[in-house]
Amino acid sequence: MRYRTRVTAPAALLGTAAVLSVASPALAAPETGTPGAETLGDAVFPSLGNDGYRVSAYHLDLAYDATTRLVDATATLSITPTQDLSRFSLDALGLEIHTVTVAGAAAAFEQTGEKLRITPAEPPAADIPVDVTVAYSADPRRTLAHTAWVPTPDGFAVCPQPDSAHTVFPCNDHPADKADFTFRVTVPAGLRGVASGALVGTEELGDGRTAYTYRSREPMATELVQITVGDYVIKDRSGPHGLPLRDVVPTARAAALEPALSLTPNLVSWIEQRLGAYPFETYGLLPCNNDASDAFDFTGLETQTLTLYKPNYLLQAESKIGSHMMHELVHSYFGNSVSPATWSDLWLNEGHADFYGLLYRYERGWTDSLGLVTMEARMKDTYARGDQWRRSSGPVASPNAANLFDSQRYLGGVLVLYALRQLVGESVFTSIERTFLERFRNSSATTDDYIAVASEVSGTDLSGFLRDWLYGTKTPRMPGHPDWTVTPVSSALRRPQTRPSSGYHDNSATL
């Protein structure tokens, strides 16, 4: 894709206009087709996503101007309509949209709320793939209601989870609609552009700028995209079975961060013994150059093939970071390879990541945040809190936007998995895990899908058992531990953390 001329800071980009319309009379809505729905009806984020089509691929072409600190970009989406579309929408917030084309023809568009509403000159027909190209610009430092942009002194990174990828590029921003991704990141001399996936091309443009092209081998949810620009050194090493490992590290901090980066090969070996071969083409860490408390809402974020961290966190001793590094690596399996079909299924991500992260910790004899050194002790403590958490935070698989990332999805999810393993035994449990991952690899799965696999593999209908644990308002009895008791609900008991207005997410027991 050609490089578009960079822009200076436009007044419209800094404003807050609710609707921008550039529709011309010649592009009035056609008579044929029907509008696609402007939501996928997610219970947690009801306005997120769009219907009437599915995206098969994104090509994102971003150029960073170090002088203006702005991004000039083009997003090309390959979509397949599920109906004849007189109009359809993409999720978009904080982007200055310049032009939109559908099948190469100019289309009318308007921005309203967090939607980019597109009216094509000719309605795309059902089941026939078509390209949609959006030229736009963005300011990574713009203040928005929520944003994925993480500004750094020398560029940016992105932190899209759960609902902010569309502040970086127009998209169908829901994990149910995974797609292939290609990224072209153009940067001036002295900077490096990196994205999820593997580097497939480097082009010197002759004016001091370099374009780096990355491609994902497997499909990706929009919330897992990573694009970063900065003064980076790329540190390559080999993982198990020759797996390419690459870390993207601020040049000035590379030596200090090396002890943490060198832990990755052994982490991958450990999890492969339990869950099978690492599912992507590469893995590595991105300690982006921003340690500010409000830089982003996670200690680490599992952007696909390149986990985002705050650098200072990784400067600690192995016993302080190893468990959470495992947590983030496990997301390559639960959350990335198999994504949640709805945001109510988040416990599948976070419960599994904490489950294996804690196992890793206790195997090594590292004390957890409560001073405990065994999974059984931690689960007994968590079990006692069960009814209180169900009252204050809802059942494990019934979150809302305010409590989506609280302890109930993390430790509460671990407790469900522990109860299942207690019931079926470790061998059957491992088979359930591997079967689920293999069956839904490169796609999205629901809680019902996990229950169905557990029942099939165990040879027993586990739907009642698991539904009680996942949706019940009372904590069920723990198999194998008839002596464990649940503390009566009291307003004086400490509640699991909920998501405050800042969007803080760190409720993992592996921290």
Coordinates of C-alpha atoms in Angstrom, one line a residue:
M1 CA 0.0 0.0 0.0
R2 CA 1.4 3.4 -0.9
Y3 CA 2.5 5.8 1.8
R4 CA 0.2 8.7 2.3
T5 CA 1.5 12.3 2.7
R6 CA 1.8 13.0 6.4
V7 CA -0.5 15.5 8.0
T8 CA 0.0 18.3 10.5
A9 CA -2.2 18.7 13.5
P10 CA -5.7 19.5 12.1
A11 CA -8.2 21.5 14.1
A12 CA -10.9 18.9 13.6
L13 CA -8.7 16.2 15.1
L14 CA -8.4 18.2 18.3
G15 CA -12.1 18.9 18.5
T16 CA -15.0 16.9 19.8
A17 CA -17.6 17.0 17.0
A18 CA -20.3 14.4 17.5
V19 CA -21.0 13.9 13.8
L20 CA -18.9 14.4 10.8
S21 CA -20.7 13.9 7.5
V22 CA -19.2 14.1 4.0
A23 CA -22.0 12.4 2.1
S24 CA -22.7 13.9 -1.3
P25 CA -26.1 13.8 -2.9
A26 CA -24.7 11.5 -5.6
L27 CA -24.0 9.0 -2.9
A28 CA -27.4 8.9 -1.3
A29 CA -28.6 5.6 0.2
P30 CA -29.6 3.2 -2.5
E31 CA -33.0 1.6 -2.6
T32 CA -31.7 -2.0 -2.4
G33 CA -30.4 -3.9 0.6
T34 CA -30.9 -3.2 4.2
P35 CA -28.7 -1.6 6.9
G36 CA -26.5 -3.8 9.0
A37 CA -27.1 -3.8 12.7
E38 CA -24.8 -1.4 14.6
T39 CA -24.2 -3.8 17.5
L40 CA -23.5 -7.5 18.1
G41 CA -25.6 -7.4 21.2
D42 CA -22.8 -8.3 23.7
A43 CA -24.2 -8.4 27.2
V44 CA -21.2 -6.6 28.8
F45 CA -20.6 -4.0 26.0
P46 CA -24.0 -3.8 24.2
S47 CA -23.0 -1.1 21.7
L48 CA -19.7 -2.9 20.7
G49 CA -19.3 -4.5 17.3
N50 CA -21.4 -4.5 14.1
D51 CA -23.5 -7.0 12.2
G52 CA -24.4 -7.6 8.6
Y53 CA -20.9 -8.7 7.6
R54 CA -17.8 -10.4 8.9
V55 CA -14.2 -9.3 8.5
S56 CA -11.7 -11.8 7.0
A57 CA -8.6 -9.5 7.0
Y58 CA -7.3 -6.1 7.9
H59 CA -4.4 -4.3 6.3
L60 CA -3.3 -1.3 8.5
D61 CA -0.8 1.2 7.0
L62 CA 0.3 3.7 9.6
A63 CA 2.9 6.4 9.3
Y64 CA 4.3 8.2 12.4
D65 CA 5.5 11.8 12.2
A66 CA 8.0 12.4 15.0
T67 CA 7.6 16.2 14.7
T68 CA 3.8 16.4 15.0
R69 CA 3.5 13.2 16.9
L70 CA 0.5 12.3 14.7
V71 CA -0.3 9.2 12.8
D72 CA -1.5 9.2 9.2
A73 CA -3.1 5.9 8.3
T74 CA -5.1 3.8 5.9
A75 CA -7.2 0.7 7.0
T76 CA -8.3 -1.7 4.4
L77 CA -10.9 -4.3 5.6
S78 CA -11.8 -7.3 3.6
I79 CA -15.4 -8.0 4.5
T80 CA -18.0 -10.6 3.5
P81 CA -21.6 -9.3 3.9
T82 CA -24.1 -11.7 5.4
Q83 CA -26.9 -9.7 3.7
D84 CA -27.2 -7.1 0.9
L85 CA -26.0 -4.0 2.7
S86 CA -27.5 -0.6 2.0
R87 CA -25.5 0.7 4.9
F88 CA -23.1 -0.7 7.5
S89 CA -20.9 0.6 10.3
L90 CA -17.5 0.2 11.9
D91 CA -16.5 1.0 15.4
A92 CA -14.4 4.2 15.5
L93 CA -13.6 6.8 18.1
G94 CA -11.2 9.8 18.1
L95 CA -10.2 9.2 14.4
E96 CA -10.3 12.0 11.8
I97 CA -11.8 10.2 8.8
H98 CA -10.8 11.6 5.4
T99 CA -12.2 9.3 2.9
V100 CA -14.0 5.9 2.6
T101 CA -14.2 3.6 -0.4
V102 CA -16.2 0.4 -0.8
A103 CA -15.1 -1.8 -3.7
G104 CA -12.9 1.1 -4.9
A105 CA -15.8 3.5 -5.2
A106 CA -16.2 6.6 -2.9
A107 CA -18.8 6.0 -0.2
A108 CA -20.7 8.5 2.0
F109 CA -20.0 8.3 5.7
E110 CA -20.7 9.9 9.0
Q111 CA -19.2 9.6 12.5
T112 CA -21.7 9.4 15.2
G113 CA -20.9 8.4 18.8
E114 CA -18.4 5.6 18.5
K115 CA -19.6 4.5 15.0
L116 CA -18.4 5.2 11.5
R117 CA -21.6 4.8 9.4
I118 CA -20.9 4.0 5.8
T119 CA -23.3 4.2 2.9
P120 CA -21.8 2.7 -0.3
A121 CA -22.7 3.9 -3.8
E122 CA -23.6 0.3 -4.7
P123 CA -24.8 -2.1 -1.9
P124 CA -22.4 -5.0 -1.3
A125 CA -24.1 -8.2 -2.1
A126 CA -24.5 -11.0 0.4
D127 CA -21.7 -13.6 0.5
I128 CA -19.4 -11.7 -2.0
P129 CA -16.2 -10.4 -0.4
V130 CA -15.5 -6.7 -0.8
D131 CA -12.8 -4.3 0.4
V132 CA -13.5 -1.3 2.5
T133 CA -10.7 1.3 2.7
V134 CA -10.7 4.1 5.3
A135 CA -8.1 6.9 5.2
Y136 CA -7.7 8.7 8.5
S137 CA -5.4 10.4 10.9
A138 CA -5.1 10.1 14.7
D139 CA -3.4 11.8 17.6
P140 CA -2.1 9.3 20.1
R141 CA -2.2 12.0 22.9
R142 CA -5.8 13.0 22.3
T143 CA -8.0 12.8 25.4
L144 CA -10.9 10.5 24.9
A145 CA -13.5 8.7 27.0
H146 CA -11.3 5.7 26.6
T147 CA -8.3 5.0 24.4
A148 CA -5.9 2.3 23.4
W149 CA -3.0 4.7 22.6
V150 CA -0.1 4.6 25.0
P151 CA 2.1 7.6 24.3
T152 CA 5.8 7.3 24.9
P153 CA 8.6 10.0 24.7
D154 CA 9.7 8.5 21.3
G155 CA 6.4 7.2 19.9
F156 CA 3.6 5.0 21.1
A157 CA 2.3 1.5 21.9
V158 CA -1.3 0.3 22.0
C159 CA -3.4 -1.3 24.8
P160 CA -6.7 -2.1 23.2
Q161 CA -8.4 -4.5 25.7
P162 CA -11.3 -4.7 26.1
D163 CA -13.1 -2.1 23.9
S164 CA -10.6 0.4 22.6
A165 CA -9.0 -1.0 19.4
H166 CA -11.3 1.3 17.5
T167 CA -9.5 4.3 18.8
V168 CA -6.5 3.1 16.8
F169 CA -8.2 1.9 13.6
P170 CA -11.8 1.5 12.4
C171 CA -12.9 -2.1 12.9
N172 CA -15.5 -4.5 14.0
D173 CA -14.3 -4.3 17.5
H174 CA -15.4 -7.6 19.1
P175 CA -13.5 -10.8 19.7
A176 CA -16.1 -12.9 18.0
D177 CA -15.0 -11.5 14.7
K178 CA -11.3 -12.5 14.4
A179 CA -9.4 -11.8 11.2
D180 CA -6.0 -12.0 9.6
F181 CA -3.8 -8.9 10.0
T182 CA -1.1 -7.2 8.0
F183 CA 0.6 -4.1 9.3
R184 CA 2.8 -1.6 7.5
V185 CA 4.4 0.9 10.0
T186 CA 6.4 3.8 8.6
V187 CA 8.8 5.6 10.9
P188 CA 11.5 8.3 10.6
A189 CA 15.2 7.6 11.0
G190 CA 16.2 6.5 14.5
L191 CA 12.9 4.8 15.3
R192 CA 11.6 1.3 14.8
G193 CA 8.1 0.2 13.9
V194 CA 6.9 -3.2 15.2
A195 CA 3.5 -5.0 15.2
S196 CA 2.0 -8.3 16.1
G197 CA 3.1 -11.3 14.0
A198 CA 6.3 -11.8 12.1
L199 CA 8.4 -9.3 10.1
V200 CA 7.9 -10.0 6.4
G201 CA 9.4 -6.9 4.8
T202 CA 11.6 -3.8 5.4
E203 CA 11.6 -1.0 2.9
E204 CA 13.9 2.0 2.9
L205 CA 11.9 4.8 1.4
G206 CA 14.8 7.0 0.4
D207 CA 14.0 10.1 2.6
G208 CA 15.1 8.8 5.9
R209 CA 11.9 6.8 6.6
T210 CA 11.7 3.1 6.8
A211 CA 8.5 1.0 6.4
Y212 CA 8.3 -2.3 8.4
T213 CA 5.7 -4.9 7.4
Y214 CA 4.4 -7.5 9.8
R215 CA 1.9 -10.3 9.1
S216 CA 0.0 -12.5 11.6
R217 CA 0.1 -16.2 10.7
E218 CA -3.1 -16.9 12.6
P219 CA -6.3 -14.7 12.9
M220 CA -6.5 -12.2 15.7
A221 CA -9.1 -10.4 17.7
T222 CA -9.0 -6.7 17.5
E223 CA -8.4 -6.3 21.2
L224 CA -5.2 -8.2 20.9
V225 CA -3.5 -6.0 18.2
Q226 CA -0.1 -4.5 19.0
I227 CA 1.5 -1.7 17.1
T228 CA 4.4 0.2 18.5
V229 CA 6.9 2.9 17.5
G230 CA 10.0 3.9 19.4
D231 CA 13.7 3.8 19.9
Y232 CA 13.9 0.0 20.2
V233 CA 16.4 -2.7 19.9
I234 CA 15.1 -6.1 18.8
K235 CA 16.5 -9.0 20.9
D236 CA 16.2 -12.4 19.2
R237 CA 16.6 -15.7 20.9
S238 CA 15.5 -19.3 20.4
G239 CA 12.8 -21.0 22.4
P240 CA 11.7 -24.7 22.6
H241 CA 11.8 -26.6 19.3
G242 CA 13.5 -23.6 17.7
L243 CA 10.5 -21.2 18.3
P244 CA 11.6 -17.7 17.4
L245 CA 11.5 -15.4 20.4
R246 CA 11.8 -11.7 19.9
D247 CA 11.7 -8.9 22.5
V248 CA 11.2 -5.3 21.6
V249 CA 13.0 -3.3 24.2
P250 CA 13.8 0.5 24.7
T251 CA 17.4 0.8 23.7
A252 CA 18.5 2.6 26.8
R253 CA 17.0 0.0 29.1
A254 CA 17.9 -3.2 27.2
A255 CA 20.7 -4.3 29.5
A256 CA 18.7 -3.7 32.7
L257 CA 15.8 -5.7 31.3
E258 CA 17.8 -8.7 30.1
P259 CA 17.4 -10.8 33.3
A260 CA 13.6 -10.8 32.8
L261 CA 13.7 -11.3 29.1
S262 CA 15.9 -14.4 29.4
L263 CA 13.2 -16.1 31.5
T264 CA 10.9 -16.7 28.5
P265 CA 12.4 -19.9 27.0
N266 CA 11.9 -21.8 30.2
L267 CA 8.4 -20.4 30.7
V268 CA 7.4 -21.6 27.2
S269 CA 8.8 -25.1 27.9
W270 CA 6.8 -25.4 31.1
I271 CA 3.5 -24.4 29.6
E272 CA 4.0 -26.5 26.5
Q273 CA 4.3 -29.6 28.7
R274 CA 0.8 -28.9 30.0
L275 CA -1.1 -27.3 27.1
G276 CA 0.8 -28.4 24.0
A277 CA 2.8 -26.5 21.4
Y278 CA 2.9 -22.8 21.6
P279 CA 0.2 -21.7 19.1
F280 CA 1.8 -18.8 17.2
E281 CA 4.8 -18.0 15.0
T282 CA 6.7 -16.1 17.6
Y283 CA 6.6 -14.8 21.2
G284 CA 8.2 -12.0 23.1
L285 CA 7.9 -9.0 25.4
L286 CA 7.4 -5.3 24.8
P287 CA 8.4 -3.3 27.8
C288 CA 7.3 0.0 26.2
N289 CA 9.0 3.2 27.3
N290 CA 6.3 4.4 29.8
D291 CA 6.1 3.5 33.5
A292 CA 3.5 6.1 34.4
S293 CA 0.7 4.8 36.6
D294 CA -1.9 6.0 34.1
A295 CA 0.1 4.8 31.0
F296 CA -2.3 1.8 30.7
D297 CA -4.5 -0.2 33.0
F298 CA -2.5 -3.4 33.2
T299 CA 0.8 -4.5 34.5
G300 CA 1.0 -6.8 31.4
L301 CA -1.3 -7.2 28.5
E302 CA -1.3 -10.2 26.2
T303 CA -1.3 -8.5 22.8
Q304 CA -0.8 -11.3 20.4
T305 CA 2.8 -12.6 20.0
L306 CA 4.1 -9.5 21.9
T307 CA 3.1 -9.0 25.5
L308 CA 3.0 -5.4 26.7
Y309 CA 4.6 -4.5 30.0
K310 CA 5.6 -1.5 32.0
P311 CA 9.4 -1.8 32.2
N312 CA 9.9 -1.2 35.9
Y313 CA 7.8 -4.2 36.7
L314 CA 10.2 -6.4 34.9
L315 CA 13.2 -5.1 36.9
Q316 CA 12.2 -7.1 39.9
A317 CA 13.5 -10.5 41.0
E318 CA 12.2 -13.7 39.2
S319 CA 10.2 -14.7 42.2
K320 CA 8.2 -11.4 42.0
I321 CA 7.5 -11.6 38.2
G322 CA 7.7 -15.2 37.1
S323 CA 4.2 -16.1 38.1
H324 CA 2.6 -13.2 36.2
M325 CA 4.9 -13.7 33.2
M326 CA 3.4 -17.2 33.1
H327 CA -0.1 -15.7 33.4
E328 CA 0.5 -13.5 30.3
L329 CA 2.0 -16.4 28.4
V330 CA -1.0 -18.7 29.1
H331 CA -3.1 -16.1 27.4
S332 CA -1.5 -17.1 24.1
Y333 CA -3.6 -20.2 24.5
F334 CA -6.7 -19.0 26.5
G335 CA -7.7 -15.6 25.2
N336 CA -5.6 -15.3 22.0
S337 CA -5.6 -18.7 20.2
V338 CA -9.1 -19.3 21.6
S339 CA -10.8 -16.0 22.2
P340 CA -14.0 -15.3 24.2
A341 CA -17.1 -15.4 22.0
T342 CA -18.6 -12.7 24.3
W343 CA -17.1 -10.6 27.1
S344 CA -19.2 -12.7 29.6
D345 CA -16.8 -15.5 28.7
L346 CA -13.8 -13.6 30.0
W347 CA -13.3 -16.0 32.9
L348 CA -12.0 -18.5 30.3
N349 CA -9.1 -16.1 29.7
E350 CA -8.4 -14.9 33.2
G351 CA -9.3 -18.0 35.2
H352 CA -7.0 -20.2 33.1
A353 CA -4.1 -17.6 33.1
D354 CA -4.2 -17.3 36.9
F355 CA -4.7 -21.1 37.3
Y356 CA -1.4 -22.0 35.5
G357 CA 0.4 -18.9 36.8
L358 CA -0.3 -20.0 40.4
L359 CA 0.7 -23.6 39.7
Y360 CA 4.0 -22.3 38.3
R361 CA 4.5 -20.1 41.4
Y362 CA 3.8 -22.9 43.9
E363 CA 6.0 -25.4 42.0
R364 CA 8.8 -23.1 42.7
G365 CA 8.0 -22.5 46.3
W366 CA 7.4 -18.8 45.8
T367 CA 5.1 -17.3 48.4
D368 CA 2.0 -15.6 47.0
S369 CA 0.5 -12.2 48.1
L370 CA -1.3 -13.8 51.0
G371 CA 1.8 -15.6 52.3
L372 CA 0.5 -19.0 51.0
V373 CA 2.7 -21.6 49.3
T374 CA 0.3 -24.2 47.9
M375 CA -2.7 -24.2 45.5
E376 CA -4.8 -26.0 48.0
A377 CA -4.2 -23.3 50.6
R378 CA -5.0 -20.5 48.2
M379 CA -8.2 -22.2 47.0
K380 CA -9.4 -22.8 50.5
D381 CA -9.0 -19.1 51.2
T382 CA -10.7 -18.3 47.9
Y383 CA -13.5 -20.7 48.6
A384 CA -14.3 -19.0 51.9
R385 CA -14.9 -15.8 50.0
G386 CA -17.1 -17.4 47.4
D387 CA -20.6 -16.2 48.6
Q388 CA -19.4 -12.7 49.3
W389 CA -17.9 -12.4 45.8
R390 CA -21.0 -13.8 44.2
R391 CA -23.1 -11.2 46.0
S392 CA -20.8 -8.2 45.4
S393 CA -19.5 -9.1 41.9
G394 CA -22.0 -11.6 40.5
P395 CA -21.3 -15.2 39.5
V396 CA -18.1 -16.0 37.7
A397 CA -19.5 -16.1 34.2
S398 CA -21.9 -13.2 34.7
P399 CA -19.9 -10.0 34.7
N400 CA -20.8 -6.4 33.8
A401 CA -18.7 -3.6 32.4
A402 CA -17.9 -2.3 35.9
N403 CA -16.7 -5.5 37.4
L404 CA -15.4 -7.3 34.3
F405 CA -11.8 -7.4 35.4
D406 CA -12.3 -7.9 39.1
S407 CA -11.1 -10.9 41.2
Q408 CA -14.2 -13.0 40.5
R409 CA -13.1 -13.4 36.9
Y410 CA -9.5 -14.2 37.9
L411 CA -9.4 -16.1 41.2
G412 CA -13.1 -17.0 41.0
G413 CA -12.3 -18.6 37.6
V414 CA -9.4 -20.5 39.2
L415 CA -11.7 -21.9 41.8
V416 CA -14.0 -23.3 39.1
L417 CA -11.1 -25.0 37.3
Y418 CA -9.8 -26.3 40.6
A419 CA -13.2 -27.8 41.5
L420 CA -13.4 -29.4 38.0
R421 CA -10.0 -30.9 38.4
Q422 CA -10.9 -32.2 41.9
L423 CA -14.0 -33.9 40.4
V424 CA -12.6 -35.5 37.3
G425 CA -8.9 -36.0 38.2
E426 CA -5.8 -34.4 36.8
S427 CA -5.5 -36.7 33.7
V428 CA -9.1 -36.1 32.5
F429 CA -8.8 -32.4 33.3
T430 CA -5.6 -32.1 31.2
S431 CA -7.4 -33.9 28.3
I432 CA -10.4 -31.4 28.7
E433 CA -8.0 -28.5 28.4
R434 CA -6.1 -29.8 25.4
T435 CA -9.3 -30.8 23.6
F436 CA -10.9 -27.4 24.1
L437 CA -7.8 -25.6 22.8
E438 CA -7.5 -27.8 19.8
R439 CA -11.1 -27.7 18.8
F440 CA -11.5 -24.0 19.0
R441 CA -8.0 -23.0 17.9
N442 CA -7.9 -19.7 15.9
S443 CA -11.6 -19.1 16.7
S444 CA -13.8 -17.9 19.5
A445 CA -15.6 -20.1 22.1
T446 CA -18.3 -19.7 24.7
T447 CA -18.6 -20.9 28.2
D448 CA -21.2 -23.4 26.9
D449 CA -18.5 -24.7 24.5
Y450 CA -16.2 -25.4 27.4
I451 CA -18.9 -27.1 29.4
A452 CA -19.7 -29.3 26.3
V453 CA -16.1 -30.3 25.9
A454 CA -15.7 -31.1 29.6
S455 CA -18.8 -33.4 29.4
E456 CA -17.7 -35.1 26.3
V457 CA -14.1 -35.8 27.4
S458 CA -15.1 -36.9 30.9
G459 CA -17.9 -39.1 29.7
T460 CA -20.2 -37.5 32.2
D461 CA -22.8 -34.7 31.9
L462 CA -21.0 -31.9 33.8
S463 CA -23.4 -29.2 32.7
G464 CA -25.2 -29.0 36.1
F465 CA -22.0 -29.1 38.0
L466 CA -20.3 -26.4 36.0
R467 CA -23.3 -24.2 35.7
D468 CA -23.7 -24.2 39.5
W469 CA -20.1 -23.1 39.8
L470 CA -20.2 -20.5 37.0
Y471 CA -23.7 -19.1 37.3
G472 CA -25.0 -20.0 40.8
T473 CA -25.5 -17.3 43.5
K474 CA -24.2 -19.7 46.2
T475 CA -20.9 -21.4 46.3
P476 CA -21.2 -25.2 45.7
R477 CA -19.5 -27.8 47.8
M478 CA -15.9 -28.4 46.9
P479 CA -15.2 -32.0 45.7
G480 CA -12.7 -33.7 47.8
H481 CA -12.9 -31.1 50.6
P482 CA -16.1 -31.6 52.5
D483 CA -14.6 -29.7 55.4
W484 CA -14.2 -26.4 53.5
T485 CA -16.7 -23.8 54.5
V486 CA -17.9 -20.5 53.0
T487 CA -17.8 -17.4 55.2
P488 CA -21.2 -15.9 55.7
V489 CA -21.9 -12.8 53.6
S490 CA -21.1 -9.6 55.5
S491 CA -20.7 -6.0 54.3
A492 CA -17.6 -5.9 56.5
L493 CA -15.8 -8.5 54.4
R494 CA -13.4 -7.2 51.8
R495 CA -14.8 -7.3 48.4
P496 CA -12.9 -8.2 45.2
Q497 CA -11.7 -5.1 43.5
T498 CA -14.0 -3.6 40.9
R499 CA -13.1 -1.5 37.9
P500 CA -13.1 2.2 38.9
S501 CA -13.4 5.0 36.4
S502 CA -9.8 4.8 35.5
G503 CA -10.3 1.2 34.2
Y504 CA -7.8 -0.4 36.5
H505 CA -7.5 -4.1 35.8
D506 CA -4.8 -5.7 38.0
N507 CA -6.7 -8.3 40.0
S508 CA -4.6 -11.3 39.1
A509 CA -3.5 -13.5 42.0
T510 CA -0.2 -13.9 40.2
L511 CA 0.9 -10.4 41.0

